[in-house]
Amino acid sequence: MKIRSYAGITNPSFLLVHSELPALTFHKPKLTWTSTLRVPRNYERNFGLITRVQCSVADRTFASTSVSSSASKPKSVRLGRKQDDSSSLYSRPSLLEMKKERMANRAKVYEFLRGLGIIPDELDGLELPVTVEVMQERIDFLHKLGLTIEDINNYPLVLGCSVKKNMIPVLDYLGKLGVRKSTFTEFLRRYPQVLHASVVVDLAPVVKYLQGLDIKPNDIPRVLERYPEVLGFKLEGTMSTSVAYLVGIGVSRREVGGVLTRYPEILGMRVGRVIKPFVEYLQGLGIPRLAVARLIEKRPHILGFGLEERVKPNVESLLEFNVRRASLPSIIAQYPEIVGVDLIPKLLGQRSLLQSITDLGPEDFGTVVEKMPQVVSLSNTSMVKHVDFLKDCGISSQQVRDMVVGCPQVLALNLDIMKLSFDYFQMEMQRPLDDLVAFPAFFTYSLESTIKLRHKIVAKKGFKCSLSWLLNCSDEKFKERMNYDTIEMEEMEMMPSFDMNSLMEPRSNESDSEYEDSDDESI
């Protein structure tokens, strides 16, 4: 007799559990049947029901276990793997431990920086290298660029820049543009933020914008060297509005490139706070707006003179030194730098010197400044040499004073040329010294192209005239005078003076866009 038993949960397609018992003998069988169903609580969800069948026949016991899924073996394998993984998680550091480790590494980096004299207080929120070795690499690279510990302390955030990802790409780009390596140190001292910039996103668009303002490609490196901060400006912000305002007041559009090349700081000036108040103040003094525009074209750096801090106090100082208010427009138009220098010490020094070598009075000094405002910047040695030369010519101290008041330029002209002109005056023209005292501007005219040529023509005509009538006119006017039968006295009394209208004449075809290292001209 065979007894077969089946237990478990079946699937329509196959029998999940199949247990078969061996054949039993017919002699007094003792059959005991036991069937139990156990569902372990922790496996029920993942592995279904497990049926255990026990059968005892003739003191022999057989057991069969079934699982309600055909993939019992693979699942049991996965179970084992999961148990291994679960146990391995406990061997890894927790988030708290990882945080402690990072804090420990940062503490080591901070200790290293403090040892070098770097104050890391501003670096708390910055991502830094986790090792001292990487930080050492960054500092060494900055040292190679010429930056000192003091420079790093001035902008410690530079330590957050990667050498390979930030510093090298930026410096390579600047080098390809033409920025000289010798200027990198000063460049980074002025604008270390450039090391955080993206070449493609931040730097290249600014360079393209500058080129669009008619700054020549060859001048771009000089512009960046002079004003590296421009690389941090927004294209449609201050830069565009400042340029638009200048064009609006009369700055020639074709001169914009040259203006910005010589003084790129204009790109960072706010119109409402800096440029417009400056322009309106000069207009209020009596300088026409178009003349102001021409001054900016020629001397764009005057926009950098602090209006409240320097310009207005200097104008008041001029008035205190007996300069007439009506002369202020002419003074500033001739020498705009006069409103930007530390003026009072210069005025005091020059007045004192001229008083000692020419007996010049305070009111006379005001007249000298009106006629030649550059006098405030002349060196003492130069003025003394020129006064000594005039005295050596036989001119008295009183006459020298009159000459200086009449034509202060005699204090600044080339001495060698003055000597040649005086020799011709004395030997060929054979005029009395009083003629020279009466018209000291004689020394300002070209000896070869003007003085000699006109003297010969007048001598041939047999005219007796003053030096002023002879020289103080254009070539066209001189030809006209040669047709006169007599000499008009009012023309003899003409003296050279600055004409504001000359400043507003149309610009020549030559552009001032070529880069200049200095805006100041020597006297």
Coordinates of C-alpha atoms in Angstrom, one line a residue:
M1 CA 0.0 0.0 0.0
K2 CA 1.3 3.4 -1.0
I3 CA 0.3 6.5 0.9
R4 CA 0.9 9.9 -0.9
S5 CA 0.4 13.2 0.9
Y6 CA 0.1 16.7 -0.6
A7 CA 0.1 19.9 1.3
G8 CA 0.6 23.6 0.5
I9 CA -0.7 26.3 -1.7
T10 CA -0.9 25.6 -5.4
N11 CA -0.7 27.7 -8.5
P12 CA -3.0 26.8 -11.4
S13 CA 0.0 25.9 -13.6
F14 CA 1.9 23.7 -11.3
L15 CA 2.1 22.0 -7.9
L16 CA 4.2 24.0 -5.5
V17 CA 4.8 21.2 -3.0
H18 CA 5.2 17.5 -3.7
S19 CA 6.1 15.0 -1.0
E20 CA 6.1 11.3 -1.6
L21 CA 6.4 8.6 1.1
P22 CA 7.9 5.1 0.4
A23 CA 5.7 2.0 0.1
L24 CA 4.5 0.5 3.4
T25 CA 4.3 -3.1 4.4
F26 CA 1.0 -4.9 5.2
H27 CA 1.9 -6.2 8.6
K28 CA 0.2 -4.2 11.2
P29 CA 0.8 -0.8 10.0
K30 CA 0.9 2.0 12.5
L31 CA 0.2 5.1 10.8
T32 CA 0.3 8.5 12.5
W33 CA -0.5 11.7 10.5
T34 CA 0.5 15.1 11.6
S35 CA 0.0 18.3 9.6
T36 CA 0.9 21.7 10.9
L37 CA 0.8 25.1 9.1
R38 CA 3.3 27.7 10.4
V39 CA 3.6 31.2 9.1
P40 CA 6.6 33.0 10.6
R41 CA 5.7 36.6 11.4
N42 CA 8.9 38.1 10.0
Y43 CA 8.8 36.2 6.6
E44 CA 5.1 36.3 5.8
R45 CA 5.2 39.5 3.7
N46 CA 8.2 38.6 1.6
F47 CA 8.0 34.9 1.3
G48 CA 4.3 34.0 1.5
L49 CA 3.0 31.0 3.4
I50 CA 5.2 28.1 4.4
T51 CA 3.5 24.8 4.9
R52 CA 5.2 22.1 6.9
V53 CA 3.9 18.5 6.6
Q54 CA 5.1 15.8 9.0
C55 CA 4.2 12.1 8.5
S56 CA 5.2 9.3 10.7
V57 CA 4.9 5.8 9.5
A58 CA 6.3 2.8 11.4
D59 CA 8.3 5.1 13.6
R60 CA 9.8 6.9 10.6
T61 CA 9.2 10.5 10.2
F62 CA 9.3 12.5 7.0
A63 CA 9.0 16.3 6.7
S64 CA 8.2 18.5 3.7
T65 CA 8.3 22.3 3.5
S66 CA 6.6 24.3 0.8
V67 CA 6.9 28.0 -0.3
S68 CA 4.1 29.7 -2.2
S69 CA 6.5 31.2 -4.8
S70 CA 8.4 29.4 -7.5
A71 CA 11.4 31.7 -6.9
S72 CA 12.0 30.6 -3.4
K73 CA 15.7 29.8 -3.9
P74 CA 16.6 33.1 -5.5
K75 CA 14.7 35.0 -2.8
S76 CA 16.5 33.1 -0.1
V77 CA 19.8 34.1 -1.8
R78 CA 18.8 37.7 -1.8
L79 CA 17.8 37.5 1.7
G80 CA 21.3 36.4 2.7
R81 CA 22.9 39.2 0.7
K82 CA 20.6 41.8 2.3
Q83 CA 21.6 40.5 5.7
D84 CA 25.3 40.9 4.8
D85 CA 24.7 44.5 3.5
S86 CA 22.7 45.4 6.5
S87 CA 25.5 44.4 8.8
S88 CA 28.1 46.2 6.7
L89 CA 26.2 49.6 7.1
Y90 CA 27.0 49.6 10.7
S91 CA 30.7 49.4 9.9
R92 CA 30.5 52.7 7.9
P93 CA 30.9 56.1 9.7
S94 CA 27.6 57.8 10.6
L95 CA 26.8 61.3 9.4
L96 CA 27.8 62.7 12.7
E97 CA 31.1 61.0 12.5
M98 CA 31.7 62.3 9.0
K99 CA 30.8 65.8 10.1
K100 CA 33.3 65.5 13.0
E101 CA 36.0 64.3 10.6
R102 CA 35.4 67.3 8.3
M103 CA 35.6 69.6 11.2
A104 CA 38.8 68.0 12.3
N105 CA 40.3 68.4 8.8
R106 CA 39.2 72.0 8.6
A107 CA 40.7 72.7 12.0
K108 CA 44.1 71.3 10.7
V109 CA 43.9 73.5 7.7
Y110 CA 43.0 76.6 9.8
E111 CA 45.9 75.8 12.1
F112 CA 48.2 75.6 9.1
L113 CA 47.0 78.9 7.8
R114 CA 47.4 80.6 11.1
G115 CA 51.0 79.3 11.2
L116 CA 51.6 81.2 8.0
G117 CA 50.0 84.4 9.3
I118 CA 46.8 84.0 7.4
I119 CA 43.6 84.9 9.3
P120 CA 41.0 82.3 8.3
D121 CA 38.0 83.9 10.1
E122 CA 36.2 84.7 6.8
L123 CA 36.5 81.2 5.4
D124 CA 33.9 79.5 7.6
G125 CA 31.3 79.3 4.9
L126 CA 33.7 78.5 2.1
E127 CA 34.5 75.1 0.7
L128 CA 38.2 74.5 1.3
P129 CA 40.6 71.7 0.6
V130 CA 40.3 68.8 3.0
T131 CA 44.1 68.4 3.3
V132 CA 46.9 70.7 4.3
E133 CA 48.8 69.6 1.2
V134 CA 46.2 70.9 -1.2
M135 CA 46.0 74.2 0.6
Q136 CA 49.8 74.5 0.5
E137 CA 49.6 74.0 -3.3
R138 CA 47.2 76.9 -3.6
I139 CA 49.3 79.2 -1.4
D140 CA 52.5 78.3 -3.3
F141 CA 50.8 79.1 -6.6
L142 CA 49.6 82.5 -5.3
H143 CA 53.1 83.3 -4.1
K144 CA 54.4 82.5 -7.6
L145 CA 52.0 85.1 -8.9
G146 CA 53.6 87.7 -6.6
L147 CA 50.9 87.8 -3.9
T148 CA 52.0 88.1 -0.3
I149 CA 50.4 86.9 2.9
E150 CA 49.1 90.4 3.3
D151 CA 47.5 90.3 -0.1
I152 CA 45.8 87.0 0.8
N153 CA 44.6 88.5 4.1
N154 CA 43.1 91.4 2.2
Y155 CA 41.0 88.9 0.2
P156 CA 41.2 85.5 1.9
L157 CA 38.3 84.1 -0.2
V158 CA 41.0 83.6 -2.9
L159 CA 41.9 80.4 -1.0
G160 CA 38.7 78.9 -2.2
C161 CA 39.8 79.0 -5.8
S162 CA 41.2 75.7 -7.3
V163 CA 44.5 76.1 -9.0
K164 CA 43.5 73.8 -11.9
K165 CA 39.8 74.7 -12.2
N166 CA 39.9 78.4 -11.5
M167 CA 43.3 80.1 -11.4
I168 CA 45.0 78.6 -14.4
P169 CA 42.1 78.9 -16.9
V170 CA 41.6 82.6 -16.0
L171 CA 45.2 83.5 -16.2
D172 CA 45.7 81.7 -19.4
Y173 CA 42.7 83.6 -20.9
L174 CA 44.2 87.0 -19.8
G175 CA 47.5 86.0 -21.2
K176 CA 46.0 85.1 -24.6
L177 CA 44.3 88.5 -24.7
G178 CA 47.7 90.2 -24.3
V179 CA 47.7 91.1 -20.6
R180 CA 51.3 91.1 -19.6
K181 CA 52.5 88.6 -17.0
S182 CA 54.4 91.4 -15.3
T183 CA 51.1 93.0 -14.5
F184 CA 49.4 89.9 -13.0
T185 CA 50.5 90.7 -9.5
E186 CA 49.0 94.2 -9.4
F187 CA 46.0 93.0 -11.5
L188 CA 45.1 90.4 -8.8
R189 CA 45.7 92.8 -6.0
R190 CA 43.2 95.2 -7.4
Y191 CA 40.7 92.6 -8.5
P192 CA 41.3 89.1 -7.0
Q193 CA 37.6 88.2 -7.6
V194 CA 38.6 87.5 -11.2
L195 CA 39.9 84.1 -10.1
H196 CA 36.3 83.1 -9.2
A197 CA 35.1 84.0 -12.7
S198 CA 34.1 81.7 -15.6
V199 CA 36.0 82.5 -18.7
V200 CA 33.1 81.7 -21.0
V201 CA 30.2 83.1 -18.8
D202 CA 31.8 86.1 -17.2
L203 CA 35.0 87.3 -18.9
A204 CA 34.6 86.7 -22.6
P205 CA 31.3 88.7 -22.8
V206 CA 32.8 91.7 -21.2
V207 CA 35.8 91.7 -23.6
K208 CA 33.4 91.4 -26.5
Y209 CA 31.4 94.4 -25.2
L210 CA 34.5 96.5 -24.8
Q211 CA 35.4 95.8 -28.4
G212 CA 31.9 96.9 -29.4
L213 CA 32.6 100.3 -27.8
D214 CA 35.3 100.8 -30.5
I215 CA 38.2 100.0 -28.2
K216 CA 40.8 98.5 -30.4
P217 CA 41.7 94.8 -29.8
N218 CA 45.3 95.8 -29.2
D219 CA 44.2 98.3 -26.5
I220 CA 42.0 95.8 -24.7
P221 CA 44.9 94.4 -22.6
R222 CA 46.0 97.9 -21.6
V223 CA 42.4 98.7 -20.6
L224 CA 42.2 95.6 -18.4
E225 CA 45.6 96.3 -16.9
R226 CA 44.6 99.8 -16.0
Y227 CA 41.1 98.9 -14.7
P228 CA 40.7 95.2 -14.0
E229 CA 37.5 95.8 -12.1
V230 CA 35.7 96.3 -15.4
L231 CA 35.6 92.5 -15.7
G232 CA 33.1 92.4 -12.9
F233 CA 30.5 94.8 -14.3
K234 CA 27.2 93.9 -15.8
L235 CA 27.0 94.7 -19.5
E236 CA 23.7 96.5 -19.4
G237 CA 24.3 98.3 -16.2
T238 CA 26.6 101.2 -15.4
M239 CA 28.8 100.7 -18.4
S240 CA 26.1 101.3 -21.0
T241 CA 24.5 104.3 -19.2
S242 CA 27.8 106.2 -18.7
V243 CA 28.7 105.9 -22.4
A244 CA 25.2 106.9 -23.5
Y245 CA 25.3 110.0 -21.3
L246 CA 28.6 111.1 -22.6
V247 CA 27.4 110.8 -26.2
G248 CA 24.3 112.7 -25.2
I249 CA 26.3 115.8 -23.9
G250 CA 28.3 116.0 -27.1
V251 CA 31.2 113.6 -26.9
S252 CA 31.8 112.4 -30.4
R253 CA 30.8 108.8 -30.8
R254 CA 33.9 108.0 -32.8
E255 CA 35.9 109.3 -29.8
V256 CA 34.3 107.0 -27.3
G257 CA 36.8 104.2 -27.8
G258 CA 39.8 106.6 -27.3
V259 CA 38.2 108.1 -24.2
L260 CA 37.6 104.7 -22.6
T261 CA 41.0 103.5 -23.6
R262 CA 42.7 106.4 -21.8
Y263 CA 40.4 106.4 -18.8
P264 CA 38.3 103.1 -18.6
E265 CA 37.3 104.0 -15.0
I266 CA 34.4 105.9 -16.7
L267 CA 32.8 102.5 -17.2
G268 CA 32.3 102.1 -13.5
M269 CA 31.0 105.6 -12.8
R270 CA 27.3 106.2 -12.1
V271 CA 25.8 108.9 -14.2
G272 CA 23.5 110.3 -11.5
R273 CA 26.1 110.3 -8.7
V274 CA 29.3 111.2 -10.5
I275 CA 29.3 112.2 -14.2
K276 CA 26.2 114.3 -14.4
P277 CA 26.8 116.4 -11.3
F278 CA 30.4 117.1 -12.5
V279 CA 29.2 118.2 -15.9
E280 CA 26.5 120.4 -14.5
Y281 CA 28.9 122.0 -12.1
L282 CA 31.3 123.0 -14.8
Q283 CA 28.3 124.4 -16.8
G284 CA 27.3 126.4 -13.8
L285 CA 30.8 128.0 -13.7
G286 CA 30.2 129.2 -17.3
I287 CA 31.8 126.5 -19.4
P288 CA 29.4 125.5 -22.3
R289 CA 28.2 121.9 -22.3
L290 CA 29.9 121.2 -25.6
A291 CA 33.1 122.6 -24.3
V292 CA 32.8 120.2 -21.3
A293 CA 32.4 117.4 -23.8
R294 CA 35.5 118.4 -25.6
L295 CA 37.4 118.6 -22.3
I296 CA 36.3 115.1 -21.6
E297 CA 37.5 113.9 -25.0
K298 CA 40.9 115.4 -24.4
R299 CA 41.2 114.8 -20.7
P300 CA 38.8 112.1 -19.7
H301 CA 40.5 111.6 -16.3
I302 CA 39.0 114.9 -15.1
L303 CA 35.8 112.9 -14.4
G304 CA 37.7 111.1 -11.7
F305 CA 38.3 114.3 -9.7
G306 CA 36.0 114.2 -6.7
L307 CA 33.5 117.0 -7.1
E308 CA 32.8 117.6 -3.4
E309 CA 36.2 116.5 -2.1
R310 CA 38.4 118.3 -4.6
V311 CA 36.8 120.3 -7.4
K312 CA 34.6 122.7 -5.4
P313 CA 37.2 123.4 -2.7
N314 CA 39.8 124.1 -5.4
V315 CA 37.5 126.6 -7.1
E316 CA 37.0 128.4 -3.8
S317 CA 40.7 128.5 -3.3
L318 CA 41.3 130.1 -6.6
L319 CA 38.9 132.9 -5.7
E320 CA 40.7 133.3 -2.4
F321 CA 44.0 133.9 -4.3
N322 CA 42.6 136.9 -6.2
V323 CA 41.4 135.0 -9.3
R324 CA 38.3 136.6 -10.8
R325 CA 35.2 134.5 -10.9
A326 CA 34.7 135.5 -14.6
S327 CA 38.1 133.9 -15.4
L328 CA 37.3 130.5 -13.9
P329 CA 35.9 129.0 -17.1
S330 CA 39.0 130.0 -19.0
I331 CA 41.3 128.7 -16.3
I332 CA 39.6 125.3 -16.1
A333 CA 39.4 125.0 -19.9
Q334 CA 43.1 125.7 -20.3
Y335 CA 44.2 123.5 -17.5
P336 CA 41.5 121.1 -16.1
E337 CA 44.0 119.5 -13.8
I338 CA 43.9 122.6 -11.6
V339 CA 40.6 121.5 -10.1
G340 CA 42.0 118.0 -9.3
V341 CA 45.3 118.7 -7.6
D342 CA 46.0 119.5 -3.9
L343 CA 45.9 123.1 -4.8
I344 CA 46.3 125.3 -1.7
P345 CA 49.9 124.2 -1.0
K346 CA 50.8 124.8 -4.6
L347 CA 49.2 128.3 -4.7
L348 CA 51.0 129.3 -1.4
G349 CA 54.4 128.0 -2.6
Q350 CA 54.2 129.6 -6.1
R351 CA 53.0 132.9 -4.8
S352 CA 55.8 133.0 -2.2
L353 CA 58.5 132.2 -4.7
L354 CA 57.4 134.7 -7.4
Q355 CA 57.1 137.3 -4.7
S356 CA 60.7 136.7 -3.7
I357 CA 62.3 136.6 -7.2
T358 CA 60.1 139.2 -9.0
D359 CA 58.4 141.3 -6.3
L360 CA 55.1 140.0 -7.5
G361 CA 52.1 141.1 -5.4
P362 CA 49.1 139.0 -4.4
E363 CA 46.8 140.6 -6.9
D364 CA 49.4 140.2 -9.7
F365 CA 49.6 136.5 -8.7
G366 CA 45.9 136.1 -9.4
T367 CA 46.4 137.6 -12.9
V368 CA 49.3 135.2 -13.6
V369 CA 47.1 132.2 -12.7
E370 CA 44.3 133.5 -14.9
K371 CA 46.7 133.8 -17.9
M372 CA 48.6 130.6 -17.3
P373 CA 47.0 128.3 -14.7
Q374 CA 49.8 125.8 -15.3
V375 CA 52.0 128.0 -13.2
V376 CA 50.8 126.1 -10.1
S377 CA 52.6 123.0 -11.3
L378 CA 55.9 124.6 -12.5
S379 CA 59.0 123.6 -10.6
N380 CA 60.8 126.2 -8.5
T381 CA 64.1 125.5 -10.3
S382 CA 62.6 126.2 -13.7
M383 CA 61.1 129.5 -12.7
V384 CA 64.2 130.7 -11.0
K385 CA 66.3 129.9 -14.2
H386 CA 63.9 131.8 -16.4
V387 CA 63.9 134.8 -14.2
D388 CA 67.7 134.8 -14.0
F389 CA 67.8 134.6 -17.9
L390 CA 65.7 137.7 -18.3
K391 CA 67.7 139.6 -15.8
D392 CA 70.9 138.5 -17.6
C393 CA 69.4 140.1 -20.7
G394 CA 69.6 143.4 -19.0
I395 CA 66.0 143.5 -17.9
S396 CA 65.4 145.0 -14.4
S397 CA 63.5 143.2 -11.7
Q398 CA 60.6 145.6 -12.1
Q399 CA 60.5 144.9 -15.8
V400 CA 60.7 141.1 -15.2
R401 CA 57.7 141.4 -12.9
D402 CA 55.8 143.3 -15.7
M403 CA 56.8 140.6 -18.2
V404 CA 55.7 137.8 -16.0
V405 CA 52.3 139.5 -15.3
G406 CA 51.9 140.2 -19.0
C407 CA 53.0 136.8 -20.3
P408 CA 53.6 134.1 -17.6
Q409 CA 54.6 131.7 -20.3
V410 CA 58.1 133.2 -20.2
L411 CA 58.5 131.2 -17.0
A412 CA 58.0 127.9 -18.8
L413 CA 59.4 128.1 -22.3
N414 CA 62.5 126.3 -23.6
L415 CA 65.4 128.3 -22.5
D416 CA 67.6 127.4 -25.4
I417 CA 65.0 128.7 -27.9
M418 CA 64.5 131.8 -25.8
K419 CA 68.2 132.6 -26.0
L420 CA 68.2 132.2 -29.8
S421 CA 65.1 134.5 -30.2
F422 CA 66.7 137.1 -27.9
D423 CA 69.9 137.1 -29.9
Y424 CA 68.0 137.7 -33.1
F425 CA 65.9 140.4 -31.4
Q426 CA 69.1 142.1 -30.3
M427 CA 71.4 141.6 -33.2
E428 CA 69.1 141.6 -36.3
M429 CA 66.0 143.5 -35.2
Q430 CA 68.0 145.9 -33.1
R431 CA 65.0 146.9 -31.0
P432 CA 65.1 148.4 -27.5
L433 CA 64.5 146.2 -24.5
D434 CA 61.3 148.2 -23.8
D435 CA 59.7 146.6 -26.9
L436 CA 60.4 143.2 -25.4
V437 CA 59.1 144.2 -22.0
A438 CA 56.0 145.6 -23.6
F439 CA 55.4 142.4 -25.6
P440 CA 57.0 139.4 -23.7
A441 CA 54.9 137.0 -25.8
F442 CA 57.6 137.6 -28.4
F443 CA 59.3 134.5 -27.0
T444 CA 56.3 132.3 -27.7
Y445 CA 56.5 132.6 -31.5
S446 CA 58.6 130.5 -33.8
L447 CA 61.9 132.1 -34.7
E448 CA 62.3 130.6 -38.1
S449 CA 58.7 130.4 -39.4
T450 CA 57.3 133.6 -37.9
I451 CA 59.7 136.1 -36.4
K452 CA 62.4 136.1 -39.1
L453 CA 60.0 135.9 -42.0
R454 CA 57.7 138.8 -40.9
H455 CA 60.6 141.0 -39.8
K456 CA 62.2 140.8 -43.2
I457 CA 58.9 141.7 -44.9
V458 CA 58.2 144.6 -42.6
A459 CA 61.8 145.9 -42.9
K460 CA 61.4 145.8 -46.7
K461 CA 58.2 147.7 -46.5
G462 CA 59.8 150.3 -44.2
F463 CA 57.1 150.0 -41.6
K464 CA 57.8 150.9 -38.0
C465 CA 55.6 148.8 -35.8
S466 CA 55.4 147.2 -32.4
L467 CA 56.2 143.6 -31.8
S468 CA 52.5 143.0 -31.0
W469 CA 51.4 144.4 -34.4
L470 CA 54.1 142.3 -36.1
L471 CA 53.4 139.0 -34.4
N472 CA 50.0 138.8 -32.8
C473 CA 47.9 137.8 -35.8
S474 CA 47.4 135.0 -38.2
D475 CA 49.3 134.7 -41.4
E476 CA 46.2 135.7 -43.4
K477 CA 45.8 138.8 -41.2
F478 CA 49.5 139.7 -41.5
K479 CA 49.2 139.6 -45.4
E480 CA 46.2 141.9 -45.1
R481 CA 48.2 144.3 -42.9
M482 CA 50.9 144.5 -45.5
N483 CA 48.4 146.3 -47.7
Y484 CA 47.8 149.0 -45.2
D485 CA 49.1 152.5 -45.7
T486 CA 49.1 153.2 -42.0
I487 CA 49.1 151.1 -38.8
E488 CA 46.0 151.1 -36.7
M489 CA 46.7 151.6 -33.0
E490 CA 44.0 149.3 -31.7
E491 CA 45.6 146.4 -33.5
M492 CA 48.9 147.2 -31.9
E493 CA 47.3 146.8 -28.5
M494 CA 46.0 143.3 -29.0
M495 CA 47.3 140.7 -26.6
P496 CA 47.0 137.0 -26.9
S497 CA 44.3 135.4 -24.8
F498 CA 42.4 132.1 -24.5
D499 CA 39.4 131.7 -26.8
M500 CA 36.7 129.4 -25.4
N501 CA 35.2 129.0 -28.9
S502 CA 38.4 127.3 -30.0
L503 CA 37.6 124.5 -27.7
M504 CA 34.3 123.8 -29.4
E505 CA 35.6 123.8 -32.9
P506 CA 34.9 120.5 -34.9
R507 CA 37.4 117.8 -34.1
S508 CA 40.1 116.9 -36.6
N509 CA 40.1 113.6 -38.4
E510 CA 42.7 112.3 -36.1
S511 CA 41.4 110.3 -33.2
D512 CA 42.8 110.2 -29.7
S513 CA 42.0 106.5 -29.4
E514 CA 45.6 105.5 -29.2
Y515 CA 46.5 104.4 -25.7
E516 CA 48.5 106.7 -23.5
D517 CA 50.2 105.6 -20.3
S518 CA 49.7 109.0 -18.7
D519 CA 47.1 111.7 -19.2
D520 CA 49.2 114.4 -17.7
E521 CA 51.3 116.6 -19.9
S522 CA 54.5 118.2 -18.8
I523 CA 54.7 122.0 -18.9

